[in-house]
mmCIF file of C-alpha atoms in Angstrom:
data_model
loop_
_atom_site.group_PDB
_atom_site.id
_atom_site.type_symbol
_atom_site.label_atom_id
_atom_site.label_comp_id
_atom_site.label_asym_id
_atom_site.label_seq_id
_atom_site.Cartn_x
_atom_site.Cartn_y
_atom_site.Cartn_z
ATOM 1 C CA MET A 3 0.123 0.305 0.475
ATOM 2 C CA ASN A 4 1.057 3.964 -0.412
ATOM 3 C CA ILE A 5 2.031 6.155 1.797
ATOM 4 C CA GLY A 6 -2.046 7.490 1.986
ATOM 5 C CA GLU A 7 -3.416 3.777 2.647
ATOM 6 C CA ALA A 8 -1.323 3.744 5.062
ATOM 7 C CA SER A 9 -1.760 7.011 6.474
ATOM 8 C CA LYS A 10 -5.401 6.459 6.546
ATOM 9 C CA ALA A 11 -4.812 2.444 7.723
ATOM 10 C CA SER A 12 -2.589 3.546 10.590
ATOM 11 C CA GLY A 13 -5.035 6.868 11.833
ATOM 12 C CA VAL A 14 -1.007 8.259 11.467
ATOM 13 C CA SER A 15 -0.448 11.178 8.642
ATOM 14 C CA SER A 16 1.815 10.950 6.002
ATOM 15 C CA LYS A 17 3.561 14.103 7.084
ATOM 16 C CA MET A 18 4.148 11.891 10.191
ATOM 17 C CA ILE A 19 4.971 8.774 8.932
ATOM 18 C CA ARG A 20 7.491 10.683 6.604
ATOM 19 C CA TYR A 21 8.991 12.682 10.336
ATOM 20 C CA TYR A 22 8.815 9.383 11.674
ATOM 21 C CA GLU A 23 11.281 7.950 8.762
ATOM 22 C CA GLN A 24 13.515 11.040 9.056
ATOM 23 C CA ILE A 25 13.893 10.592 12.465
ATOM 24 C CA GLY A 26 14.773 6.611 12.266
ATOM 25 C CA LEU A 27 11.651 6.019 14.614
ATOM 26 C CA ILE A 28 10.409 3.895 11.690
ATOM 27 C CA HIS A 29 12.663 2.037 9.431
ATOM 28 C CA PRO A 30 12.578 3.081 5.512
ATOM 29 C CA THR A 31 10.161 1.192 3.764
ATOM 30 C CA ALA A 32 11.002 -0.715 -0.018
ATOM 31 C CA ARG A 33 10.469 1.781 -3.084
ATOM 32 C CA SER A 34 8.012 1.482 -6.069
ATOM 33 C CA ASP A 35 9.363 1.924 -9.161
ATOM 34 C CA ASN A 36 7.951 5.075 -9.225
ATOM 35 C CA ASN A 37 9.769 5.795 -6.172
ATOM 36 C CA TYR A 38 6.587 5.934 -3.841
ATOM 37 C CA ARG A 39 6.597 3.946 -0.400
ATOM 38 C CA LEU A 40 5.126 0.356 -0.029
ATOM 39 C CA TYR A 41 4.072 -0.255 3.193
ATOM 40 C CA THR A 42 3.151 -3.575 4.850
ATOM 41 C CA GLN A 43 0.298 -4.585 6.975
ATOM 42 C CA ASP A 44 3.321 -5.129 9.794
ATOM 43 C CA ASP A 45 4.107 -1.250 8.854
ATOM 44 C CA VAL A 46 0.808 0.068 9.960
ATOM 45 C CA HIS A 47 0.471 -1.990 13.169
ATOM 46 C CA VAL A 48 4.249 -0.652 14.197
ATOM 47 C CA LEU A 49 2.606 2.944 12.819
ATOM 48 C CA ARG A 50 -0.454 2.391 15.311
ATOM 49 C CA PHE A 51 1.722 0.905 18.185
ATOM 50 C CA ILE A 52 3.789 4.744 17.840
ATOM 51 C CA ARG A 53 0.184 6.498 16.957
ATOM 52 C CA ARG A 54 -1.120 4.852 20.606
ATOM 53 C CA ALA A 55 1.783 5.606 22.340
ATOM 54 C CA ARG A 56 2.206 9.311 21.595
ATOM 55 C CA SER A 57 -2.183 9.392 22.333
ATOM 56 C CA LEU A 58 -0.868 8.302 25.726
ATOM 57 C CA GLY A 59 1.917 11.132 26.244
ATOM 58 C CA PHE A 60 4.709 9.120 25.519
ATOM 59 C CA SER A 61 8.589 10.947 23.999
ATOM 60 C CA LEU A 62 9.657 10.253 20.347
ATOM 61 C CA GLU A 63 12.453 8.825 23.168
ATOM 62 C CA GLU A 64 10.069 7.085 24.969
ATOM 63 C CA THR A 65 8.113 5.406 21.676
ATOM 64 C CA GLN A 66 11.213 4.369 20.462
ATOM 65 C CA LYS A 67 12.362 2.621 23.422
ATOM 66 C CA LEU A 68 8.946 1.018 23.863
ATOM 67 C CA LEU A 69 9.194 0.005 19.905
ATOM 68 C CA ALA A 70 12.726 -1.563 20.776
ATOM 69 C CA LEU A 71 11.063 -3.232 23.613
ATOM 70 C CA TRP A 72 8.063 -4.403 21.713
ATOM 71 C CA GLN A 73 9.938 -5.755 18.726
ATOM 72 C CA ASP A 74 12.237 -7.877 21.303
ATOM 73 C CA LYS A 75 10.567 -10.950 22.349
ATOM 74 C CA ALA A 76 13.087 -11.660 24.631
ATOM 75 C CA ARG A 77 12.738 -8.304 26.660
ATOM 76 C CA GLU A 78 11.630 -8.482 30.233
ATOM 77 C CA SER A 79 8.420 -7.266 31.453
ATOM 78 C CA ALA A 80 10.232 -4.938 34.465
ATOM 79 C CA ALA A 81 12.040 -2.981 31.450
ATOM 80 C CA VAL A 82 8.760 -2.207 29.873
ATOM 81 C CA LYS A 83 7.408 -1.205 32.877
ATOM 82 C CA GLU A 84 10.356 0.950 34.256
ATOM 83 C CA VAL A 85 9.674 2.858 31.224
ATOM 84 C CA ALA A 86 5.439 3.160 32.190
ATOM 85 C CA THR A 87 6.179 4.026 35.650
ATOM 86 C CA GLN A 88 8.641 6.954 34.573
ATOM 87 C CA HIS A 89 6.317 8.228 32.460
ATOM 88 C CA ILE A 90 3.436 8.105 34.977
ATOM 89 C CA ALA A 91 6.093 9.715 37.317
ATOM 90 C CA ASP A 92 6.520 12.504 34.776
ATOM 91 C CA LEU A 93 2.507 13.297 34.069
ATOM 92 C CA GLU A 94 1.963 13.750 37.854
ATOM 93 C CA ARG A 95 4.471 16.217 38.281
ATOM 94 C CA ARG A 96 3.142 17.967 34.515
ATOM 95 C CA ILE A 97 -0.278 17.584 36.906
ATOM 96 C CA ALA A 98 0.851 18.887 39.728
ATOM 97 C CA GLU A 99 2.453 22.010 38.223
ATOM 98 C CA MET A 100 -0.806 22.572 36.144
ATOM 99 C CA GLN A 101 -2.543 22.848 39.351
ATOM 100 C CA GLY A 102 -0.520 25.062 41.011
ATOM 101 C CA MET A 103 -1.101 27.143 37.475
ATOM 102 C CA VAL A 104 -4.609 26.889 37.981
ATOM 103 C CA LYS A 105 -4.803 27.505 41.430
ATOM 104 C CA THR A 106 -2.158 30.678 40.258
ATOM 105 C CA LEU A 107 -4.495 32.241 38.118
ATOM 106 C CA LYS A 108 -8.034 31.588 39.836
ATOM 107 C CA HIS A 109 -6.589 33.581 42.890
ATOM 108 C CA LEU A 110 -5.142 36.400 40.443
ATOM 109 C CA SER A 111 -8.131 36.524 38.765
ATOM 110 C CA HIS A 112 -10.732 36.490 41.954
ATOM 111 C CA CYS A 113 -8.471 39.552 42.875
ATOM 112 C CA CYS A 114 -8.794 41.369 39.437
ATOM 113 C CA SER A 115 -11.687 43.534 39.475
ATOM 114 C CA GLY A 116 -12.918 43.305 36.066
ATOM 115 C CA ASP A 117 -14.081 46.886 35.709
ATOM 116 C CA GLY A 118 -12.848 49.932 33.886
ATOM 117 C CA ARG A 119 -9.940 50.995 35.745
ATOM 118 C CA PRO A 120 -5.948 50.212 34.590
ATOM 119 C CA ASP A 121 -4.847 48.361 37.724
ATOM 120 C CA CYS A 122 -4.943 44.556 37.399
ATOM 121 C CA PRO A 123 -3.415 42.478 39.716
ATOM 122 C CA ILE A 124 -2.925 39.745 36.795
ATOM 123 C CA LEU A 125 -1.001 42.027 35.331
ATOM 124 C CA GLU A 126 1.403 42.904 38.251
ATOM 125 C CA ASP A 127 2.135 39.864 38.749
ATOM 126 C CA LEU A 128 2.944 39.107 35.479
ATOM 127 C CA ALA A 129 5.256 42.259 35.473
ATOM 128 C CA ALA A 130 6.525 41.406 39.083
ATOM 129 C CA SER A 131 8.155 38.039 37.324
ATOM 130 C CA ALA A 132 9.345 39.417 34.306
ATOM 131 C CA ALA A 133 10.949 41.826 36.380
ATOM 132 C CA PRO A 134 15.175 41.400 36.449
ATOM 133 C CA PRO A 135 16.429 40.206 39.852
ATOM 134 C CA SER A 136 17.290 44.221 41.667
ATOM 135 C CA SER A 137 21.355 44.059 42.279
ATOM 136 C CA ALA A 138 22.630 45.289 45.492
ATOM 137 C CA THR A 139 23.875 47.729 45.534
ATOM 138 C CA PRO A 140 27.431 47.883 48.167
ATOM 139 C CA SER A 141 26.914 50.289 51.085
ATOM 140 C CA ASN A 142 28.878 52.884 51.859
ATOM 141 C CA HIS A 143 29.469 52.527 55.390
#
């Protein structure tokens, strides 16, 4: 099948298939006489695997590790679990960071009167965070 058919069958865009080939996530496929990429059902299966891993938030590097483990029939499941548990910890850290952002923004939004006056605690907070650290001026004592 050609790249369009492989894309439709796998749910991975043609552009991403080319990209995955370019970065070495998938092996280059065979080419037809007119130089079109040719994909097999096994290739589509690999693309579906990648799509699912990416939909769970695995990075390209993690996806590559998982793909290698999946293709290694002698692998130990402990290696797979390690990748997954590290990813879970990363997701939980990112969720906590986002919850902190929501809490801060809710507080700032609550403090903002949202009226016609120009003063706004949201912008004041952003500006305070953007200010360069104050340089300590040596005293003349």
